[in-house]
């Protein structure tokens, strides 16, 4: 148990440190990379809790896909450090109020009768042969089928909306459609090779 | 011998096992580069490297020595820490993914039951090395290469993930060893046949994921010099090279494991039981992996580079629909116990 606790503290400290760096780094690319570190160490914490499916999926979805797109956008920003620092004092009071409200909310939830730690006794450690993925899948697709389907539909609507926003006609854009390009046939659409009999060449008199 | 091994502390045992995987892998990478130059040479009616050692066999070692002696140049205004970290970030996932890879029935470092998911998660981290390299170089060609690579890898990861979903639906497990055992029988019970479209999608996505020709727009020598690693020299460049080849070997080995029966013999078990070299064993896995590794070289030597919009169309509009339809078909086949794959 001692080694596990040690690992927990190591990962927890790295997570806290990385999260702190996310909001204190001036360069947004560094912030994003620290956020990646925070995600990876929280995944490690979940694996320590024997929730290996959640841990791996956190890395796969958030680190492998979402953060890559984040980085993609942030990388293209023209980073003006002075402008980033300018608003600090102006936004400080607002930020402090938001932080305070959030802290109170967390306290209310964790400290309340229904949600505090003693209301949920820690479960016994499961057998290591227990297949996390199978258990989760069985629950999601039987007991929680409707919530899963509703979440999927909401995501689908979001995808459709996002794609619709980018679909606009731009006549000046010389867009080429690769789907039509690959359908081009050799004879009809491209070059037509015309067979032609050679014609006699009439030699002009050089003299 | 066994007592001595058991007497070692667990950490030391694991470290020794890691060394036993990584060192041969790095040797294989070195000779894969040699094989690449030779194979492409012969395909293009050239001889390839033939000066260092007998028929050029020492060429990879000469290359390694040369790269180690070279100066590492860091561009002005580059982000120095990230610039030096990027090659390591590219290499680490390519090596760490081997932790759950079963080489044989029992020969595996960590036999975890979400092995496939672990490999998928780790291979999706490799793109960070490329993006960070491109950004931290402070060079427009490098940044362009990183952009292309990020978009390409994220796109093909979806098709690749769906192809793997098909495999795990067919095998009913995420454990790589169980997936191989589910294919037991002979060459026609391996998953390449019932999952043929997914097999093709996985193989091509694998080429795209590793940024190899004909999908090597991230490097695209004729367009953006060398893409994301244009500013790298010496060992920093060599590590990117290592990561690319280690990833190619990983994709080939995974294809062998998931679609070609891994260490299983192509002949029925009743015929080859106990027969030397024909029975199931590590050598079959090695042989299959080498075949898929050869395909990578063959593709590079014979296909012209895809145009960028064609790559995106292939990934999103061709592969993803194919995989979704085939997952449905596989699911139905599993439910209705289609023989000979799911009859038991």
Short mmCIF file of C-alpha atoms in Angstrom, two decimals:
data_model
loop_
_atom_site.label_atom_id
_atom_site.label_comp_id
_atom_site.label_asym_id
_atom_site.label_seq_id
_atom_site.Cartn_x
_atom_site.Cartn_y
_atom_site.Cartn_z
CA UNK A 1 0.00 0.00 0.00
CA UNK A 2 2.90 2.32 0.77
CA UNK A 3 4.23 2.40 -2.77
CA UNK A 4 0.77 3.05 -4.20
CA UNK A 5 0.29 6.00 -1.87
CA UNK A 6 3.69 7.33 -2.88
CA UNK A 7 2.72 7.08 -6.56
CA UNK A 8 -0.57 8.83 -5.83
CA UNK A 9 1.20 11.77 -4.23
CA UNK A 10 3.72 12.00 -7.05
CA UNK A 11 1.01 12.10 -9.71
CA UNK A 12 -1.23 14.39 -7.67
CA UNK A 13 1.61 16.87 -7.16
CA UNK A 14 2.47 16.84 -10.87
CA UNK A 15 -1.21 17.38 -11.74
CA UNK A 16 -1.49 20.34 -9.37
CA UNK A 17 1.79 21.85 -10.55
CA UNK A 18 0.86 21.44 -14.23
CA UNK A 19 -2.60 22.94 -13.67
CA UNK A 20 -0.97 25.91 -11.96
CA UNK A 21 1.39 26.34 -14.89
CA UNK A 22 -1.55 26.27 -17.33
CA UNK A 23 -2.92 29.51 -15.91
CA UNK A 24 0.38 31.22 -15.14
CA UNK A 25 2.37 30.63 -18.34
CA UNK A 26 2.35 33.65 -20.65
CA UNK A 27 2.82 31.65 -23.82
CA UNK A 28 -0.46 29.94 -24.75
CA UNK A 29 1.38 27.03 -26.45
CA UNK A 30 3.15 26.27 -23.18
CA UNK A 31 -0.19 26.48 -21.37
CA UNK A 32 -1.73 23.93 -23.72
CA UNK A 33 1.23 21.59 -23.27
CA UNK A 34 0.97 21.86 -19.48
CA UNK A 35 -2.73 21.06 -19.80
CA UNK A 36 -1.71 17.93 -21.71
CA UNK A 37 0.60 17.01 -18.84
CA UNK A 38 -2.24 17.57 -16.37
CA UNK A 39 -4.49 15.26 -18.41
CA UNK A 40 -1.87 12.53 -18.64
CA UNK A 41 -1.16 12.58 -14.90
CA UNK A 42 -4.87 12.53 -14.07
CA UNK A 43 -5.15 9.52 -16.36
CA UNK A 44 -2.40 7.93 -14.28
CA UNK A 45 -4.41 8.70 -11.13
CA UNK A 46 -7.43 6.96 -12.61
CA UNK A 47 -5.34 3.94 -13.49
CA UNK A 48 -4.19 3.86 -9.86
CA UNK A 49 -7.89 3.67 -8.95
CA UNK A 50 -8.13 0.59 -11.22
CA UNK A 51 -10.30 2.52 -13.67
CA UNK A 52 -7.98 1.71 -16.56
CA UNK A 53 -10.63 2.19 -19.23
CA UNK A 54 -11.38 5.76 -18.14
CA UNK A 55 -7.68 6.55 -17.81
CA UNK A 56 -6.79 5.31 -21.28
CA UNK A 57 -9.84 6.94 -22.86
CA UNK A 58 -8.89 10.24 -21.21
CA UNK A 59 -5.52 10.06 -22.95
CA UNK A 60 -7.02 8.83 -26.22
CA UNK A 61 -9.82 11.39 -26.52
CA UNK A 62 -8.59 14.48 -24.72
CA UNK A 63 -4.85 14.26 -25.24
CA UNK A 64 -4.84 12.43 -28.57
CA UNK A 65 -7.59 14.37 -30.29
CA UNK A 66 -9.02 17.40 -28.47
CA UNK A 67 -5.73 18.90 -27.30
CA UNK A 68 -4.12 18.35 -30.70
CA UNK A 69 -6.82 20.54 -32.23
CA UNK A 70 -6.37 23.07 -29.42
CA UNK A 71 -2.66 23.17 -30.11
CA UNK A 72 -3.39 23.46 -33.81
CA UNK A 73 -5.35 26.67 -33.22
CA UNK A 74 -3.11 28.16 -30.54
CA UNK A 75 0.02 27.56 -32.63
CA UNK A 76 -1.29 29.82 -35.35
CA UNK A 77 -1.91 32.73 -32.98
CA UNK A 78 0.34 35.70 -33.26
CA UNK A 79 1.43 35.80 -29.66
CA UNK A 80 1.59 39.36 -28.38
CA UNK A 81 2.77 38.98 -24.81
CA UNK A 82 2.28 42.62 -23.86
CA UNK A 83 -1.37 42.54 -24.88
CA UNK A 84 -1.88 39.34 -22.92
CA UNK A 85 -0.54 40.92 -19.76
CA UNK A 86 -2.34 44.25 -20.17
CA UNK A 87 -5.75 43.23 -18.85
CA UNK A 88 -4.54 41.43 -15.74
CA UNK A 89 -5.47 44.04 -13.11
CA UNK A 90 -8.70 44.95 -14.89
CA UNK A 91 -9.99 41.38 -14.91
CA UNK A 92 -8.62 40.42 -11.50
CA UNK A 93 -11.73 41.35 -9.43
CA UNK A 94 -14.08 39.48 -11.81
CA UNK A 95 -11.79 36.46 -11.79
CA UNK A 96 -11.58 36.51 -8.01
CA UNK A 97 -15.39 36.59 -7.70
CA UNK A 98 -15.80 33.66 -10.11
CA UNK A 99 -13.15 31.67 -8.21
CA UNK A 100 -14.85 32.41 -4.91
CA UNK A 101 -18.27 31.32 -6.21
CA UNK A 102 -16.78 28.11 -7.57
CA UNK A 103 -14.97 27.37 -4.31
CA UNK A 104 -18.20 27.88 -2.35
CA UNK A 105 -20.09 25.62 -4.73
CA UNK A 106 -17.52 22.87 -4.41
CA UNK A 107 -17.64 23.23 -0.65
CA UNK A 108 -21.44 23.01 -0.64
CA UNK A 109 -21.44 19.88 -2.76
CA UNK A 110 -18.64 18.03 -1.01
CA UNK A 111 -19.62 19.19 2.46
CA UNK A 112 -23.34 18.44 2.18
CA UNK A 113 -25.03 15.48 3.84
CA UNK A 114 -25.87 13.65 0.62
CA UNK A 115 -22.54 14.00 -1.14
CA UNK A 116 -19.83 13.91 1.50
CA UNK A 117 -17.27 11.17 1.63
CA UNK A 118 -18.92 9.16 4.40
CA UNK A 119 -22.09 8.86 2.27
CA UNK A 120 -20.09 6.88 -0.25
CA UNK A 121 -17.91 4.30 1.48
CA UNK A 122 -14.92 3.25 -0.59
CA UNK A 123 -15.66 0.01 -2.45
CA UNK A 124 -13.45 -3.00 -1.88
CA UNK A 125 -10.67 -3.46 -4.35
CA UNK A 126 -12.01 -5.50 -7.25
CA UNK A 127 -10.42 -8.67 -8.52
CA UNK A 128 -7.68 -7.79 -11.00
CA UNK A 129 -9.31 -10.04 -13.60
CA UNK A 130 -12.42 -7.83 -13.63
CA UNK A 131 -12.75 -6.40 -17.12
CA UNK A 132 -13.46 -2.72 -16.70
CA UNK A 133 -14.32 -2.16 -20.35
CA UNK A 134 -16.83 -5.00 -20.45
CA UNK A 135 -18.55 -3.88 -17.24
CA UNK A 136 -18.83 -0.28 -18.42
CA UNK A 137 -20.08 -1.33 -21.84
CA UNK A 138 -22.73 -3.62 -20.37
CA UNK A 139 -23.99 -0.84 -18.09
CA UNK A 140 -23.95 1.84 -20.76
CA UNK A 141 -25.84 -0.22 -23.31
CA UNK A 142 -28.42 -1.75 -20.99
CA UNK A 143 -29.21 0.31 -17.88
CA UNK A 144 -28.13 3.68 -19.23
CA UNK A 145 -29.08 3.14 -22.87
CA UNK A 146 -31.36 6.19 -23.16
CA UNK A 147 -28.93 8.69 -21.60
CA UNK A 148 -26.20 7.38 -23.91
CA UNK A 149 -28.42 7.69 -26.97
CA UNK A 150 -29.52 11.21 -25.97
CA UNK A 151 -25.91 12.29 -25.46
CA UNK A 152 -25.05 10.83 -28.88
CA UNK A 153 -27.89 12.74 -30.54
CA UNK A 154 -26.83 15.99 -28.86
CA UNK A 155 -23.29 15.49 -30.14
CA UNK A 156 -24.62 14.73 -33.62
CA UNK A 157 -26.65 17.95 -33.59
CA UNK A 158 -23.53 19.85 -32.55
CA UNK A 159 -21.57 18.30 -35.43
CA UNK A 160 -24.28 19.16 -37.95
CA UNK A 161 -24.48 22.73 -36.65
CA UNK A 162 -20.71 23.20 -36.75
CA UNK A 163 -20.47 21.87 -40.29
CA UNK A 164 -23.41 24.01 -41.41
CA UNK A 165 -21.65 27.12 -40.10
CA UNK A 166 -18.63 26.49 -42.30
CA UNK A 167 -20.65 25.69 -45.41
CA UNK A 168 -20.91 28.94 -47.31
CA UNK A 169 -20.68 29.54 -50.99
CA UNK A 170 -17.67 31.52 -52.04
CA UNK A 171 -17.79 32.11 -55.78
CA UNK A 172 -14.27 33.53 -55.88
CA UNK A 173 -12.90 30.31 -54.44
CA UNK A 174 -11.49 28.09 -57.17
CA UNK A 175 -12.44 24.90 -55.38
CA UNK A 176 -11.58 21.61 -57.01
CA UNK A 177 -13.52 18.52 -56.14
CA UNK A 178 -11.20 15.49 -55.83
CA UNK A 179 -14.20 13.15 -56.01
CA UNK A 180 -14.94 14.37 -59.53
CA UNK A 181 -11.28 14.43 -60.45
CA UNK A 182 -10.74 10.76 -59.68
CA UNK A 183 -13.73 9.85 -61.84
CA UNK A 184 -12.06 11.27 -64.93
CA UNK A 185 -11.73 8.64 -67.66
CA UNK A 186 -8.75 8.48 -69.90
CA UNK A 187 -10.44 8.66 -73.26
CA UNK A 188 -13.52 10.82 -72.82
CA UNK A 189 -12.61 13.52 -70.33
CA UNK A 190 -8.93 14.02 -70.72
CA UNK A 191 -6.96 13.91 -73.93
CA UNK A 192 -8.54 12.53 -77.02
CA UNK A 193 -5.95 10.90 -79.22
CA UNK A 194 -6.92 11.33 -82.82
CA UNK A 195 -5.61 8.86 -85.30
CA UNK A 196 -4.57 10.59 -88.42
CA UNK A 197 -3.02 9.36 -91.59
CA UNK A 198 0.16 11.09 -92.47
CA UNK A 199 -0.22 13.61 -95.22
CA UNK A 200 2.18 13.96 -98.05
CA UNK A 201 4.58 16.79 -97.54
CA UNK A 202 4.90 18.89 -100.60
CA UNK A 203 8.45 19.92 -101.05
CA UNK A 204 8.79 23.52 -102.07
CA UNK A 205 11.24 24.39 -104.63
CA UNK A 206 14.28 25.81 -102.92
CA UNK A 207 15.61 27.43 -105.93
CA UNK B 1 18.86 -19.83 -14.13
CA UNK B 2 15.16 -19.56 -13.22
CA UNK B 3 15.96 -19.21 -9.49
CA UNK B 4 18.45 -16.48 -10.28
CA UNK B 5 15.82 -14.67 -12.36
CA UNK B 6 13.18 -14.96 -9.63
CA UNK B 7 15.66 -13.69 -7.04
CA UNK B 8 15.99 -10.38 -8.88
CA UNK B 9 13.84 -7.50 -7.62
CA UNK B 10 10.68 -6.92 -9.69
CA UNK B 11 11.81 -3.51 -10.94
CA UNK B 12 15.06 -4.99 -12.24
CA UNK B 13 13.18 -7.86 -13.92
CA UNK B 14 10.91 -5.38 -15.70
CA UNK B 15 13.87 -3.22 -16.73
CA UNK B 16 15.64 -6.26 -18.18
CA UNK B 17 12.51 -7.23 -20.08
CA UNK B 18 12.21 -3.68 -21.45
CA UNK B 19 15.83 -3.82 -22.57
CA UNK B 20 15.14 -7.19 -24.22
CA UNK B 21 12.37 -5.54 -26.27
CA UNK B 22 13.90 -2.13 -27.00
CA UNK B 23 17.44 -3.15 -27.97
CA UNK B 24 16.45 -5.64 -30.71
CA UNK B 25 13.86 -3.10 -31.85
CA UNK B 26 16.50 -0.40 -32.30
CA UNK B 27 18.70 -2.88 -34.15
CA UNK B 28 15.76 -3.70 -36.38
CA UNK B 29 15.18 0.01 -37.01
CA UNK B 30 18.82 0.43 -38.06
CA UNK B 31 18.64 -2.44 -40.52
CA UNK B 32 15.18 -1.39 -41.68
CA UNK B 33 16.73 1.82 -43.02
CA UNK B 34 19.32 -0.29 -44.82
CA UNK B 35 16.60 -2.60 -46.17
CA UNK B 36 14.68 0.42 -47.34
CA UNK B 37 17.58 1.80 -49.33
CA UNK B 38 18.37 -1.62 -50.79
CA UNK B 39 14.77 -2.51 -51.67
CA UNK B 40 13.98 0.86 -53.21
CA UNK B 41 17.31 0.67 -54.98
CA UNK B 42 16.50 -2.66 -56.60
CA UNK B 43 12.94 -1.54 -57.43
CA UNK B 44 14.43 1.46 -59.22
CA UNK B 45 17.12 -0.69 -60.90
CA UNK B 46 19.96 0.65 -58.77
CA UNK B 47 22.21 -1.20 -56.34
CA UNK B 48 21.78 0.92 -53.23
CA UNK B 49 24.44 1.29 -50.54
CA UNK B 50 27.33 -1.13 -51.21
CA UNK B 51 30.50 0.57 -49.92
CA UNK B 52 30.62 0.16 -46.13
CA UNK B 53 31.17 -3.47 -45.18
CA UNK B 54 30.24 -6.48 -47.28
CA UNK B 55 27.50 -5.33 -49.71
CA UNK B 56 26.92 -2.28 -47.53
CA UNK B 57 25.91 -4.25 -44.43
CA UNK B 58 27.68 -1.78 -42.13
CA UNK B 59 26.00 1.25 -43.72
CA UNK B 60 23.48 1.82 -40.84
CA UNK B 61 26.33 1.83 -38.34
CA UNK B 62 28.28 4.33 -40.42
CA UNK B 63 25.15 6.48 -40.64
CA UNK B 64 24.65 6.35 -36.88
CA UNK B 65 28.26 7.34 -36.22
CA UNK B 66 27.98 10.20 -38.69
CA UNK B 67 24.77 11.49 -37.11
CA UNK B 68 26.29 11.32 -33.62
CA UNK B 69 29.33 13.36 -34.66
CA UNK B 70 27.28 16.10 -36.26
CA UNK B 71 26.61 19.41 -34.60
CA UNK B 72 23.14 20.07 -33.21
CA UNK B 73 22.06 23.46 -34.45
CA UNK B 74 19.30 25.32 -32.63
CA UNK B 75 17.70 28.08 -34.72
CA UNK B 76 17.63 31.63 -33.37
CA UNK B 77 14.46 32.49 -31.49
CA UNK B 78 13.51 28.83 -31.36
CA UNK B 79 11.89 27.62 -28.17
CA UNK B 80 14.97 25.77 -26.96
CA UNK B 81 13.39 23.45 -24.36
CA UNK B 82 10.55 22.36 -26.62
CA UNK B 83 12.89 22.12 -29.60
CA UNK B 84 15.01 19.56 -27.77
CA UNK B 85 12.03 17.80 -26.18
CA UNK B 86 10.14 17.25 -29.44
CA UNK B 87 12.23 14.29 -30.74
CA UNK B 88 11.93 12.56 -27.37
CA UNK B 89 8.16 13.08 -27.34
CA UNK B 90 8.02 11.58 -30.84
CA UNK B 91 10.08 8.53 -29.90
CA UNK B 92 8.70 7.69 -26.44
CA UNK B 93 5.18 6.56 -27.46
CA UNK B 94 6.59 4.54 -30.37
CA UNK B 95 8.64 2.51 -27.88
CA UNK B 96 6.16 2.50 -24.96
CA UNK B 97 3.43 0.95 -27.10
CA UNK B 98 5.44 -2.30 -27.20
CA UNK B 99 4.78 -2.84 -23.49
CA UNK B 100 1.48 -4.64 -24.14
CA UNK B 101 2.57 -6.35 -27.34
CA UNK B 102 2.39 -10.16 -27.07
CA UNK B 103 5.25 -11.84 -28.94
CA UNK B 104 3.97 -15.30 -28.18
CA UNK B 105 1.33 -17.08 -26.15
CA UNK B 106 3.04 -16.08 -22.88
CA UNK B 107 5.77 -13.70 -23.96
CA UNK B 108 4.36 -10.28 -23.07
CA UNK B 109 5.63 -7.54 -20.78
CA UNK B 110 2.26 -6.33 -19.46
CA UNK B 111 -0.76 -8.54 -20.18
CA UNK B 112 -3.46 -5.91 -19.56
CA UNK B 113 -7.03 -6.42 -20.66
CA UNK B 114 -7.35 -3.08 -22.45
CA UNK B 115 -4.19 -3.60 -24.52
CA UNK B 116 -5.62 -2.47 -27.85
CA UNK B 117 -6.95 0.72 -26.28
CA UNK B 118 -3.57 1.38 -24.69
CA UNK B 119 -1.81 1.10 -28.03
CA UNK B 120 -4.38 3.34 -29.70
CA UNK B 121 -3.94 5.94 -26.95
CA UNK B 122 -0.15 5.87 -27.12
CA UNK B 123 0.09 6.04 -30.89
CA UNK B 124 -2.19 9.07 -30.79
CA UNK B 125 0.45 10.83 -28.67
CA UNK B 126 3.14 10.59 -31.33
CA UNK B 127 1.68 13.56 -33.19
CA UNK B 128 2.78 15.87 -30.35
CA UNK B 129 6.43 15.35 -31.22
CA UNK B 130 5.73 16.48 -34.77
CA UNK B 131 3.58 19.48 -33.81
CA UNK B 132 5.96 20.68 -31.12
CA UNK B 133 8.93 20.27 -33.45
CA UNK B 134 7.18 22.29 -36.12
CA UNK B 135 6.17 25.08 -33.80
CA UNK B 136 9.33 25.37 -31.72
CA UNK B 137 11.61 25.52 -34.77
CA UNK B 138 10.45 29.06 -35.53
CA UNK B 139 10.47 28.30 -39.24
CA UNK B 140 7.60 28.54 -41.69
CA UNK B 141 8.32 25.30 -43.51
CA UNK B 142 8.45 23.43 -40.23
CA UNK B 143 5.19 25.00 -39.11
CA UNK B 144 3.50 24.12 -42.41
CA UNK B 145 4.68 20.53 -42.08
CA UNK B 146 3.37 20.36 -38.52
CA UNK B 147 -0.01 21.73 -39.58
CA UNK B 148 -0.37 19.23 -42.39
CA UNK B 149 0.74 16.40 -40.17
CA UNK B 150 -1.63 17.28 -37.33
CA UNK B 151 -4.64 17.44 -39.64
CA UNK B 152 -3.65 14.23 -41.39
CA UNK B 153 -2.97 12.18 -38.27
CA UNK B 154 -6.14 13.31 -36.52
CA UNK B 155 -8.19 12.44 -39.63
CA UNK B 156 -6.72 9.01 -40.17
CA UNK B 157 -6.84 8.14 -36.50
CA UNK B 158 -10.64 8.00 -36.77
CA UNK B 159 -10.58 5.51 -39.65
CA UNK B 160 -7.88 3.52 -37.90
CA UNK B 161 -9.82 3.49 -34.63
CA UNK B 162 -12.97 2.31 -36.43
CA UNK B 163 -11.02 -0.48 -38.14
CA UNK B 164 -9.82 -1.59 -34.71
CA UNK B 165 -13.40 -1.42 -33.39
CA UNK B 166 -14.24 -3.98 -36.08
CA UNK B 167 -11.45 -6.24 -34.80
CA UNK B 168 -12.58 -6.03 -31.22
CA UNK B 169 -16.21 -6.67 -32.17
CA UNK B 170 -15.02 -9.77 -34.03
CA UNK B 171 -12.77 -11.00 -31.19
CA UNK B 172 -14.93 -9.80 -28.30
CA UNK B 173 -11.86 -8.64 -26.41
CA UNK B 174 -9.43 -5.74 -26.10
CA UNK B 175 -6.60 -8.00 -24.99
CA UNK B 176 -4.15 -8.54 -27.85
CA UNK B 177 -3.40 -12.14 -26.85
CA UNK B 178 -7.12 -12.98 -26.82
CA UNK B 179 -7.54 -11.35 -30.22
CA UNK B 180 -4.88 -13.63 -31.69
CA UNK B 181 -6.32 -16.71 -29.99
CA UNK B 182 -9.77 -15.85 -31.37
CA UNK B 183 -8.30 -16.24 -34.86
CA UNK B 184 -7.04 -19.77 -34.18
CA UNK B 185 -7.50 -22.28 -36.97
CA UNK B 186 -5.75 -21.74 -40.30
CA UNK B 187 -4.97 -18.96 -42.73
CA UNK B 188 -8.62 -18.46 -43.70
CA UNK B 189 -9.88 -18.09 -40.15
CA UNK B 190 -7.58 -15.12 -39.57
CA UNK B 191 -9.40 -11.82 -39.57
CA UNK B 192 -7.95 -10.52 -42.82
CA UNK B 193 -10.67 -12.41 -44.70
CA UNK B 194 -13.90 -11.59 -42.83
CA UNK B 195 -12.62 -8.07 -42.09
CA UNK B 196 -11.04 -7.52 -45.52
CA UNK B 197 -12.23 -3.90 -45.99
CA UNK B 198 -11.12 -3.02 -42.45
CA UNK B 199 -7.78 -4.72 -43.08
CA UNK B 200 -7.23 -2.52 -46.13
CA UNK B 201 -8.34 0.61 -44.30
CA UNK B 202 -6.07 -0.20 -41.35
CA UNK B 203 -3.05 -0.83 -43.53
CA UNK B 204 -3.49 2.37 -45.55
CA UNK B 205 -4.30 4.44 -42.46
CA UNK B 206 -1.17 2.98 -40.89
CA UNK B 207 0.88 4.32 -43.76
CA UNK B 208 -0.83 7.71 -43.39
CA UNK B 209 -0.38 7.74 -39.60
CA UNK B 210 3.34 7.17 -39.88
CA UNK B 211 3.64 9.96 -42.48
CA UNK B 212 5.13 7.63 -45.04
CA UNK B 213 4.98 7.90 -48.81
CA UNK B 214 2.51 8.20 -50.56
CA UNK B 215 1.06 10.16 -47.62
CA UNK B 216 4.24 11.98 -46.65
CA UNK B 217 2.93 15.52 -47.16
CA UNK B 218 4.17 16.38 -43.66
CA UNK B 219 7.69 16.06 -45.02
CA UNK B 220 6.98 16.70 -48.69
CA UNK B 221 10.56 17.33 -49.80
CA UNK B 222 9.60 18.95 -53.07
CA UNK B 223 7.09 21.32 -51.46
CA UNK B 224 8.26 22.23 -47.97
CA UNK B 225 11.87 20.99 -47.91
CA UNK B 226 11.59 18.43 -45.11
CA UNK B 227 8.54 19.65 -43.23
CA UNK B 228 8.51 19.52 -39.47
CA UNK B 229 12.13 18.42 -39.00
CA UNK B 230 13.75 20.80 -41.46
CA UNK B 231 15.65 22.65 -38.69
CA UNK B 232 16.91 19.52 -36.95
CA UNK B 233 20.40 18.13 -37.38
CA UNK B 234 22.59 15.40 -35.94
CA UNK B 235 21.13 13.23 -33.20
CA UNK B 236 17.95 15.29 -32.82
CA UNK B 237 17.14 14.49 -36.44
CA UNK B 238 18.20 10.89 -35.96
CA UNK B 239 15.68 10.45 -33.14
CA UNK B 240 12.84 11.60 -35.41
CA UNK B 241 14.09 9.07 -37.91
CA UNK B 242 14.13 6.36 -35.24
CA UNK B 243 10.60 7.26 -34.17
CA UNK B 244 9.28 7.07 -37.74
CA UNK B 245 10.80 3.65 -38.35
CA UNK B 246 9.81 2.33 -34.92
CA UNK B 247 6.25 3.41 -35.70
CA UNK B 248 6.35 1.63 -39.04
CA UNK B 249 7.52 -1.56 -37.35
CA UNK B 250 4.79 -1.16 -34.73
CA UNK B 251 2.04 -0.73 -37.34
CA UNK B 252 3.35 -3.75 -39.30
CA UNK B 253 3.52 -5.89 -36.17
CA UNK B 254 0.03 -4.83 -35.13
CA UNK B 255 -1.35 -5.62 -38.57
CA UNK B 256 0.23 -9.07 -38.29
CA UNK B 257 -1.28 -9.50 -34.83
CA UNK B 258 -4.79 -8.20 -35.49
CA UNK B 259 -5.45 -9.35 -39.03
CA UNK B 260 -2.92 -12.08 -39.83
CA UNK B 261 -3.09 -14.33 -36.82
CA UNK B 262 0.04 -13.15 -35.00
CA UNK B 263 2.15 -16.12 -33.99
CA UNK B 264 -0.35 -18.70 -35.36
CA UNK B 265 0.73 -21.07 -38.08
CA UNK B 266 -1.11 -20.70 -41.43
CA UNK B 267 -1.74 -24.46 -41.53
CA UNK B 268 -4.43 -26.13 -39.38
CA UNK B 269 -3.24 -27.02 -35.90
CA UNK B 270 -4.01 -30.77 -36.44
CA UNK B 271 -1.43 -30.92 -39.24
CA UNK B 272 1.45 -29.04 -37.67
CA UNK B 273 1.14 -29.88 -33.97
CA UNK B 274 4.67 -30.18 -32.67
CA UNK B 275 6.30 -30.07 -36.11
CA UNK B 276 9.47 -28.01 -36.01
CA UNK B 277 9.07 -24.48 -37.46
CA UNK B 278 5.62 -25.22 -38.86
CA UNK B 279 3.97 -25.09 -35.44
CA UNK B 280 2.76 -21.80 -33.95
CA UNK B 281 5.57 -19.64 -32.74
CA UNK B 282 7.32 -16.31 -32.62
CA UNK B 283 8.93 -16.89 -36.04
CA UNK B 284 5.53 -16.70 -37.76
CA UNK B 285 4.87 -13.32 -36.17
CA UNK B 286 8.30 -12.14 -37.29
CA UNK B 287 7.70 -13.37 -40.83
CA UNK B 288 4.33 -11.65 -41.10
CA UNK B 289 5.70 -8.44 -39.62
CA UNK B 290 8.53 -8.44 -42.14
CA UNK B 291 6.01 -8.87 -44.94
CA UNK B 292 4.03 -5.81 -43.86
CA UNK B 293 7.26 -3.87 -43.31
CA UNK B 294 8.21 -4.72 -46.88
CA UNK B 295 4.86 -3.35 -48.07
CA UNK B 296 5.78 0.05 -46.58
CA UNK B 297 8.92 0.14 -48.72
CA UNK B 298 7.09 -1.12 -51.77
CA UNK B 299 4.47 1.64 -51.43
CA UNK B 300 7.17 4.26 -51.13
CA UNK B 301 9.01 3.07 -54.19
CA UNK B 302 6.00 2.78 -56.49
CA UNK B 303 3.34 5.38 -55.60
CA UNK B 304 3.50 9.11 -56.27
CA UNK B 305 2.65 11.43 -53.38
CA UNK B 306 -1.04 12.13 -52.80
CA UNK B 307 -2.27 15.69 -53.10
CA UNK B 308 -3.37 17.14 -49.77
CA UNK B 309 -7.09 17.49 -50.54
CA UNK B 310 -7.12 13.95 -51.94
CA UNK B 311 -5.70 12.65 -48.67
CA UNK B 312 -8.42 14.38 -46.70
CA UNK B 313 -11.12 13.09 -49.04
CA UNK B 314 -9.80 9.52 -48.81
CA UNK B 315 -9.74 9.63 -45.01
CA UNK B 316 -13.07 11.28 -44.33
CA UNK B 317 -15.28 10.42 -47.27
CA UNK B 318 -14.07 6.96 -48.26
CA UNK B 319 -12.52 5.18 -45.29
CA UNK B 320 -14.84 6.27 -42.49
CA UNK B 321 -18.05 5.25 -44.34
CA UNK B 322 -16.46 1.91 -45.32
CA UNK B 323 -15.48 1.15 -41.74
CA UNK B 324 -18.89 2.13 -40.32
CA UNK B 325 -20.73 -0.12 -42.80
CA UNK B 326 -18.36 -3.02 -42.18
CA UNK B 327 -18.62 -2.74 -38.40
CA UNK B 328 -22.37 -3.22 -38.81
CA UNK B 329 -21.82 -6.27 -41.03
CA UNK B 330 -19.31 -7.78 -38.59
CA UNK B 331 -21.66 -7.17 -35.67
CA UNK B 332 -24.45 -8.99 -37.51
CA UNK B 333 -22.10 -11.84 -38.44
CA UNK B 334 -21.06 -12.22 -34.81
CA UNK B 335 -24.67 -12.21 -33.58
CA UNK B 336 -25.79 -14.77 -36.17
CA UNK B 337 -22.61 -16.85 -35.61
CA UNK B 338 -21.44 -16.87 -39.21
CA UNK B 339 -19.24 -19.97 -39.80
CA UNK B 340 -16.32 -20.63 -39.84
CA UNK B 341 -15.24 -17.55 -37.89
CA UNK B 342 -17.90 -17.22 -35.24
CA UNK B 343 -19.53 -20.63 -35.29
CA UNK B 344 -18.21 -21.80 -31.91
#
